[in-house]
CSV table of C-alpha atoms (C1' of nucleotides) in Angstrom, one decimal:
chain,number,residue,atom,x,y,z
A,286,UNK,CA,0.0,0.0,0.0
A,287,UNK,CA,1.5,3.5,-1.3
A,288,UNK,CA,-1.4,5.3,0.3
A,289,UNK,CA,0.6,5.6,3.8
A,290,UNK,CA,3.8,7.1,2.4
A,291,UNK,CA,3.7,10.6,3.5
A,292,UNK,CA,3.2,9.7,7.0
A,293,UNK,CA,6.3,10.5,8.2
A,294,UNK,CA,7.1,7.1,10.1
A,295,UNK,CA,9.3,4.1,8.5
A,296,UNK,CA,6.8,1.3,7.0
A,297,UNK,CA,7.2,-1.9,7.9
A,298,UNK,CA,5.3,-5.0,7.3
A,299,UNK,CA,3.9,-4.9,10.6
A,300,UNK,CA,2.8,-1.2,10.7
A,301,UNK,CA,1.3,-1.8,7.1
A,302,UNK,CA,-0.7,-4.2,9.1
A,303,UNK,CA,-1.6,-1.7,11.9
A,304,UNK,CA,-2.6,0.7,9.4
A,305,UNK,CA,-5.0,-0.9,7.5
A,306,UNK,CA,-6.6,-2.4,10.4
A,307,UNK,CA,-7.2,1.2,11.8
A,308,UNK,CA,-8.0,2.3,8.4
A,309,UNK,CA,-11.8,3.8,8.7
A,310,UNK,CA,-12.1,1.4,12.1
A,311,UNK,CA,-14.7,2.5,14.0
A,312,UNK,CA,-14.7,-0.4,16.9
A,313,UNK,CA,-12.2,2.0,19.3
A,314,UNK,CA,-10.0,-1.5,19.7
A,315,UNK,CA,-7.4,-1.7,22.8
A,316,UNK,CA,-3.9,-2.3,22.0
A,317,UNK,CA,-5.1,-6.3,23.0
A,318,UNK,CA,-7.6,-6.3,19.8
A,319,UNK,CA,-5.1,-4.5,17.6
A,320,UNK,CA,-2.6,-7.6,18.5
A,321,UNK,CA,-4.8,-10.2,18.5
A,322,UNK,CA,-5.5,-9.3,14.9
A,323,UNK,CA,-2.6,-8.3,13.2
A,324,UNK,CA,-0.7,-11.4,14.9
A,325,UNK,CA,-3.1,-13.6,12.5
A,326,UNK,CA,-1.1,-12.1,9.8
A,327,UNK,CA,2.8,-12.0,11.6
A,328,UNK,CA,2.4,-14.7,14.0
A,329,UNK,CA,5.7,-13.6,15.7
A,330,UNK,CA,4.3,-9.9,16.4
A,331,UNK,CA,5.2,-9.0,19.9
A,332,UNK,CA,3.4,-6.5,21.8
A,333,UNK,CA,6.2,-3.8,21.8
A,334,UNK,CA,5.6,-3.7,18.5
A,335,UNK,CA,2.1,-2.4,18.7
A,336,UNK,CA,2.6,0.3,21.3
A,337,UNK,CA,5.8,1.1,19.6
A,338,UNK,CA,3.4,1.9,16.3
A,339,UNK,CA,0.9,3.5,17.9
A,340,UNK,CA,2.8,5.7,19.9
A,341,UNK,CA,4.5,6.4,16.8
A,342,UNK,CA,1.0,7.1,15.5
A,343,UNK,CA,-0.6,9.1,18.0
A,344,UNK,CA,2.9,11.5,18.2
A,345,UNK,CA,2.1,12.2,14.3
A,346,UNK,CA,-1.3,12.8,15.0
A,347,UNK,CA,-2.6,10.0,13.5
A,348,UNK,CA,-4.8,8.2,15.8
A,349,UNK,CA,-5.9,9.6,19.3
A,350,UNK,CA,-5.9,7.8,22.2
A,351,UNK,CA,-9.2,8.0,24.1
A,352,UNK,CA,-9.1,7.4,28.1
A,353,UNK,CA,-12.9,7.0,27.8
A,354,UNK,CA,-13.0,3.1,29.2
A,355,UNK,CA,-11.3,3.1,32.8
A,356,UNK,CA,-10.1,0.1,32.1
A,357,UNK,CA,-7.5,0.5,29.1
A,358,UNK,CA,-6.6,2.5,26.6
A,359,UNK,CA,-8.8,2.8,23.2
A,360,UNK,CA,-7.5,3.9,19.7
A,361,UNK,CA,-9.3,5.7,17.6
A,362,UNK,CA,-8.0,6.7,13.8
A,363,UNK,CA,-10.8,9.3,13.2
A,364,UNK,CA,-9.4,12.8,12.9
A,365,UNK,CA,-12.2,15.2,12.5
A,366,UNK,CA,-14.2,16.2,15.5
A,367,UNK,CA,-16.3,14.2,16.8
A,368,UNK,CA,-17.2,12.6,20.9
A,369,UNK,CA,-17.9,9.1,22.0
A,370,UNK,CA,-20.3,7.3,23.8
A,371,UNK,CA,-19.5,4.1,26.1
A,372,UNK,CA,-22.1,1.6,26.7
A,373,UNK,CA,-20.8,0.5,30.3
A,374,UNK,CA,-22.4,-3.2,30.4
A,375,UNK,CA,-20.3,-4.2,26.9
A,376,UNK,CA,-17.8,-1.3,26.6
A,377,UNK,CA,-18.9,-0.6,22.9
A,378,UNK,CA,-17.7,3.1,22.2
A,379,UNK,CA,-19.3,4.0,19.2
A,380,UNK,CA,-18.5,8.0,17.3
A,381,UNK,CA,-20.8,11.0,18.1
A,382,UNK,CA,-20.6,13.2,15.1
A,383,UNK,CA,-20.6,16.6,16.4
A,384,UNK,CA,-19.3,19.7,17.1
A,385,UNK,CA,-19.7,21.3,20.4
A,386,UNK,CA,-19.3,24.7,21.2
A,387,UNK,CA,-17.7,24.5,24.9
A,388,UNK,CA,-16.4,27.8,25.6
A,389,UNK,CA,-14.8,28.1,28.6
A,390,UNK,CA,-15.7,31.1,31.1
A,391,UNK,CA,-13.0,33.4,31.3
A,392,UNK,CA,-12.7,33.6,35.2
A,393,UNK,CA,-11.8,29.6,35.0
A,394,UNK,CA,-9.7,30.0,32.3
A,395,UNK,CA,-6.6,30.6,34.8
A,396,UNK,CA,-4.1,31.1,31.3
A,397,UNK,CA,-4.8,27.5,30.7
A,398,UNK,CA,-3.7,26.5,27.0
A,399,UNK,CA,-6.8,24.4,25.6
A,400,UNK,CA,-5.6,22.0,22.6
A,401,UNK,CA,-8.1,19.6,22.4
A,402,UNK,CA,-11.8,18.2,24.2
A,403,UNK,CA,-13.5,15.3,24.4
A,404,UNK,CA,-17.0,14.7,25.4
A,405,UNK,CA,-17.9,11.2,26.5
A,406,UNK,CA,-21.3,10.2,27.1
A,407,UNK,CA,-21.8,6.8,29.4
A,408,UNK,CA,-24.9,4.7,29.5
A,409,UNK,CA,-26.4,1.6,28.0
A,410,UNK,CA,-26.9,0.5,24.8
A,411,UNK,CA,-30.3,-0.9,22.8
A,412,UNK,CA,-28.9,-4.2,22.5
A,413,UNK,CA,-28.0,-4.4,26.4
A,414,UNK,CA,-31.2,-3.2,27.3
A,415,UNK,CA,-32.5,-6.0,26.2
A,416,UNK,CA,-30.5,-8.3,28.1
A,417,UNK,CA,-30.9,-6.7,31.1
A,418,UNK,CA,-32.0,-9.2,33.8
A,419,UNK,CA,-34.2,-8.5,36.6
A,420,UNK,CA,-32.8,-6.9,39.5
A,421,UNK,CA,-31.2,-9.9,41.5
A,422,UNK,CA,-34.5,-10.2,44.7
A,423,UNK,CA,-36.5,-8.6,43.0
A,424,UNK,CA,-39.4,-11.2,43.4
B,199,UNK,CA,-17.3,13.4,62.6
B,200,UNK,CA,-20.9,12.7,62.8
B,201,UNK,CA,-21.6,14.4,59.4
B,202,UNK,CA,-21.2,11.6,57.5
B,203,UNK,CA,-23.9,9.4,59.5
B,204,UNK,CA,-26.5,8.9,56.6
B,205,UNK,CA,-24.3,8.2,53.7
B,206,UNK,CA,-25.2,4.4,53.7
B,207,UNK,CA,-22.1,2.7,54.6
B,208,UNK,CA,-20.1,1.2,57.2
B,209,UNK,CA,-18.3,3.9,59.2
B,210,UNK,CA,-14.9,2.8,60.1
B,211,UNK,CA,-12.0,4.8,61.1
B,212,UNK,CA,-10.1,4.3,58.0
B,213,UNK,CA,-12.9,5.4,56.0
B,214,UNK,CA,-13.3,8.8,57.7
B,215,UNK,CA,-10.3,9.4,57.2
B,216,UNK,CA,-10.7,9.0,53.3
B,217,UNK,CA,-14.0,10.9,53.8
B,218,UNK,CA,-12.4,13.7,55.4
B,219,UNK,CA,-9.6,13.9,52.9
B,220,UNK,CA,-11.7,13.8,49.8
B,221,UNK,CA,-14.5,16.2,51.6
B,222,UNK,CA,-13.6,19.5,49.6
B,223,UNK,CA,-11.0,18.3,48.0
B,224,UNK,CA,-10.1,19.3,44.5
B,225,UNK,CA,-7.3,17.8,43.4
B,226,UNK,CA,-8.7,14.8,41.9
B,227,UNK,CA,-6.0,12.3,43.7
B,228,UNK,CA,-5.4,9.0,42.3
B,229,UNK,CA,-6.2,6.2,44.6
B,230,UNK,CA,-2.2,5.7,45.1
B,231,UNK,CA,-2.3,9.4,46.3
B,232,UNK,CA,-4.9,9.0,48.8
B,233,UNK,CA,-3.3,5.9,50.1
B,234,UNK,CA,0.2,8.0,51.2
B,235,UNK,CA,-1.7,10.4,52.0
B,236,UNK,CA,-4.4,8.2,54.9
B,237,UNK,CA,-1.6,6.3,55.6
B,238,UNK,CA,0.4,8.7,57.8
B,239,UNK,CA,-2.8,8.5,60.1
B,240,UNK,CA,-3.2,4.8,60.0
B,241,UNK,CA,0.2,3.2,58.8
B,242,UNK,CA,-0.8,-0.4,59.1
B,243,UNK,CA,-3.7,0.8,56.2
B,244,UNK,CA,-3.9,-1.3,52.6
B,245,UNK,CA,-4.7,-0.6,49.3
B,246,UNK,CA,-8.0,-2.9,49.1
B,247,UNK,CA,-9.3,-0.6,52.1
B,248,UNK,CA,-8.7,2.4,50.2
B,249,UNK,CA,-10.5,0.7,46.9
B,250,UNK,CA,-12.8,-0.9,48.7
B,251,UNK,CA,-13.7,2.4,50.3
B,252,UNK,CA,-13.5,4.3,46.7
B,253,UNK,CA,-16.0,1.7,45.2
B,254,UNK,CA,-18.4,1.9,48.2
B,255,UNK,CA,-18.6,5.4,47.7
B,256,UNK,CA,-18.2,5.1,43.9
B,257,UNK,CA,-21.8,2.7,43.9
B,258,UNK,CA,-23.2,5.6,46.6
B,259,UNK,CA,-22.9,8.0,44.4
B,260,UNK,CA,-20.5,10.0,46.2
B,261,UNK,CA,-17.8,10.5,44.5
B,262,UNK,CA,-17.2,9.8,40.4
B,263,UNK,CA,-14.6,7.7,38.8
B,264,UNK,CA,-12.7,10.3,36.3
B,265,UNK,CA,-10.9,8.6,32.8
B,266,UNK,CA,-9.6,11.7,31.7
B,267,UNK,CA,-6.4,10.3,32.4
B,268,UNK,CA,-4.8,7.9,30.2
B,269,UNK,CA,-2.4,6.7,33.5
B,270,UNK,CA,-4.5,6.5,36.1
B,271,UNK,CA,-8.0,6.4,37.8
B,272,UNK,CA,-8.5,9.4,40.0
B,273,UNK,CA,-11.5,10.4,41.9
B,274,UNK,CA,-13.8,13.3,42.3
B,275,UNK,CA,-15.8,14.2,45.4
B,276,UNK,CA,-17.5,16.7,43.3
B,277,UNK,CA,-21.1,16.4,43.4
B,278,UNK,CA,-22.4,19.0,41.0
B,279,UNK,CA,-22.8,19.2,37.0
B,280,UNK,CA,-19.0,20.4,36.7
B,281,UNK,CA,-15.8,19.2,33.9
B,282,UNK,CA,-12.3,19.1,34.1
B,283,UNK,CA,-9.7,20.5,32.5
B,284,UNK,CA,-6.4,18.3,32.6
B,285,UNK,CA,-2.9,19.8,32.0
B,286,UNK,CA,-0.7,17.0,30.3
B,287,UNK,CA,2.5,18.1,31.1
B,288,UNK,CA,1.8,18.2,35.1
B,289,UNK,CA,-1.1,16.4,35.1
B,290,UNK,CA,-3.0,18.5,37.3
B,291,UNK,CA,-6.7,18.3,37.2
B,292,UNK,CA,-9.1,21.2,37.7
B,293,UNK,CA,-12.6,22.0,38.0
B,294,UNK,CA,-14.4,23.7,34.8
B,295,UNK,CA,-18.1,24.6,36.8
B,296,UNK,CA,-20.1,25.3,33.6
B,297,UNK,CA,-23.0,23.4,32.4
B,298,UNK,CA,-23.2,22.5,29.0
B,299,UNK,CA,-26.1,21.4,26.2
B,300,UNK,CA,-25.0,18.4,24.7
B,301,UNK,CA,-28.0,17.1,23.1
B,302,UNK,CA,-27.3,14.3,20.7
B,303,UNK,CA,-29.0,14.1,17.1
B,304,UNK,CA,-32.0,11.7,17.3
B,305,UNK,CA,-30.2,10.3,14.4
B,306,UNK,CA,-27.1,9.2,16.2
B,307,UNK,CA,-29.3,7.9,19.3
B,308,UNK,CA,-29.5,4.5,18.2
B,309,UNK,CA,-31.8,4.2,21.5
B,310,UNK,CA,-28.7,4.6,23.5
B,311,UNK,CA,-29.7,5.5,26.9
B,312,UNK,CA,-27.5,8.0,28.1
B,313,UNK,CA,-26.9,8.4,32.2
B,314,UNK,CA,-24.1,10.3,31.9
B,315,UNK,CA,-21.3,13.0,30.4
B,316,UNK,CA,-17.9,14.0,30.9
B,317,UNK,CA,-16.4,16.9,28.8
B,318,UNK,CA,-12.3,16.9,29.2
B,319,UNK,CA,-9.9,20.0,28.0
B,320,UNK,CA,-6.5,18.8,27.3
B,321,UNK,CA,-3.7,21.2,27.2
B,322,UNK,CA,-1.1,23.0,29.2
B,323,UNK,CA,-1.6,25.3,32.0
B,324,UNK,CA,-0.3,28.7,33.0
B,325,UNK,CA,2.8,27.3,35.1
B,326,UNK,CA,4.0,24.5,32.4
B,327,UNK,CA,3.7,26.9,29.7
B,328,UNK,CA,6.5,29.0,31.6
B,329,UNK,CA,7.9,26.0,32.0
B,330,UNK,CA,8.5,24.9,28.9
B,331,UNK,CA,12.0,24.3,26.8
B,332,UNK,CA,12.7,25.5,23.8
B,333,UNK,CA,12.6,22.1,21.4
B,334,UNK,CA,15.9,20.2,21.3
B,335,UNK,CA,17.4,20.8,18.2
B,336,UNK,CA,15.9,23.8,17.6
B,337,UNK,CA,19.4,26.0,17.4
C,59,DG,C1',-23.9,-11.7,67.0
C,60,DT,C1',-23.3,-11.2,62.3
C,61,DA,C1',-22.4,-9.2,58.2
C,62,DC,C1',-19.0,-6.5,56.5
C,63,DG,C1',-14.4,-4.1,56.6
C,64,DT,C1',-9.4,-4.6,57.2
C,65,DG,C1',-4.7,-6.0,56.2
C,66,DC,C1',-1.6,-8.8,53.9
C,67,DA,C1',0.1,-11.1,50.2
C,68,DA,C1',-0.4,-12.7,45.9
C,69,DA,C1',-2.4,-12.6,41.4
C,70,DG,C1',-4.3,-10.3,37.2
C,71,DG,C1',-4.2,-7.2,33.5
C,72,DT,C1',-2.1,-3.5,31.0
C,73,DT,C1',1.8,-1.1,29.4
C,74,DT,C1',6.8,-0.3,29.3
C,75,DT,C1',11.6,-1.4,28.9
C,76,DG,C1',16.3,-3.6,27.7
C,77,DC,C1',18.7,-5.7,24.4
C,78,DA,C1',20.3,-8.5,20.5
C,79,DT,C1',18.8,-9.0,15.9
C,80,DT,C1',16.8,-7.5,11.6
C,81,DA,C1',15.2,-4.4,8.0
C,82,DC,C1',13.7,0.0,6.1
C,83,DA,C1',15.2,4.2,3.7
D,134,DT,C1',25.2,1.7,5.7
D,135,DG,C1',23.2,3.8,9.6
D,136,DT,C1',19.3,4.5,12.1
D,137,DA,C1',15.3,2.8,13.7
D,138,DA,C1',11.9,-1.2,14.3
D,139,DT,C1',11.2,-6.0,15.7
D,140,DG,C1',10.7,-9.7,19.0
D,141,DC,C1',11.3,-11.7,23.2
D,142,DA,C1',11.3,-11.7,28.0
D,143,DA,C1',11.1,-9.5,32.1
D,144,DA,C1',9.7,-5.7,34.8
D,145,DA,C1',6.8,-2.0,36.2
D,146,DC,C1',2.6,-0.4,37.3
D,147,DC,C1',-2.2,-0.1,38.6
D,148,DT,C1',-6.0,-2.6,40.3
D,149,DT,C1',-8.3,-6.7,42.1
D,150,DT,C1',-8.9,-10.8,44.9
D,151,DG,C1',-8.7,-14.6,48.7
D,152,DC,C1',-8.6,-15.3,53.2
D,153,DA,C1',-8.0,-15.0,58.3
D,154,DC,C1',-9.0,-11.7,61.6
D,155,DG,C1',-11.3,-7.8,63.6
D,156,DT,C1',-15.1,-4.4,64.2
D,157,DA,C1',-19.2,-1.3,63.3
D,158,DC,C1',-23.9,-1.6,63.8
DNA sequence: GTACGTGCAAAGGTTTTGCATTACA
DNA sequence: TGTAATGCAAAACCTTTGCACGTAC
């Protein structure tokens, strides 16, 4: 794949790999997932690898990394605006697709330098409403 | 400290001291933070009292869980509609006490039912930007 | 008195690191 | 050819868990 030339890291096999994976992705996948996968393909792929690429990534400005699950870190290669909601029962993230105007009061401002927001939204989704059980006693 | 009577769990001396620590607290300590910090009061204390403690409260509704960052839980005793602010470089935490409208088009709904929302500023604040090197190489 | 919290140690899961080898540019 | 990435293993780090003992209610 030439498309990932001019990205201003050196290509290997293994990144070529990484890259496609995350290529219009929109499952938010740990660094686990993004293993699991691409080890299909390079059965010898060591973790190291995969952080070393996506840290490579997310210093280009690539992919973000989203602290949105408490539980690990998330990679996401969108890179227009958007926000995320987390369904907590299956940890599904899925894209919100919208800009939000969040000024921020001047009196809290406090010289702060603002580069980037996230809005994450938390709750359930359709399909895990559905398997919601009874409250356990509830007879 | 009989204030904290009614909050529906088990009073123990370890856990007013937590209470008492995180009562107006804004600093938005990690759990490893408010371990050194209880401990100087009660040296023989553990680890699973202080998360044990954090996810009592947590369930109670009296403190939140923040992800904002990547590294760490850390925990809010905050109680009103507020955000945060995070400055990467320090990684201090701070209160943004603004409510916003985040409505999400019906579109993108997907009859997600949505409990809650966190908005998080990244950036630098006032005292890292002063801080801050000139880039290595840059001569 | 009993259910629940405590403290200790050990385990679990995620992420990072050191280093010899390999490969891109 | 030189710099940087890979792979492996081990370590570091944060968080959770099991269990015997102790304590709030």
């Amino acid at each position: 794949m030439e498309k990932y030339k001019g990205i201003g890291i050196k290509l290997t096999p293994q990144r070529l790999g990484i890259l496609e994976y995350l290529d219009g992705n929109t499952d938010h996948p740990s660094a686990e997932e993004i293993y699991s996968k691409i080890k299909k393909r390079f059965p010898t792929m060591s973790f190291s690898t995969v952080y070393n690429t996506l840290e490579a990534l997310r210093k280009k400005g690539h992919i973000l990394e989203l602290s949105i699950d408490p539980e690990r870190k998330r990679y996401d290669p969108g890179t227009t605006t958007h926000h995320h909601f987390m369904c907590v029962p299956c940890k599904k993230i899925v894209d919100i697709n919208i800009a939000y105007d969040l000024p921020i009061p001047d009196e809290q401002k406090n010289d702060f330098e603002v580069t980037s927001n996230q809005v994450a939204f938390y709750g359930t989704c359709a399909e895990c409403k559905k398997d919601t059980s009874p409250p356990i006693g509830s007879s």
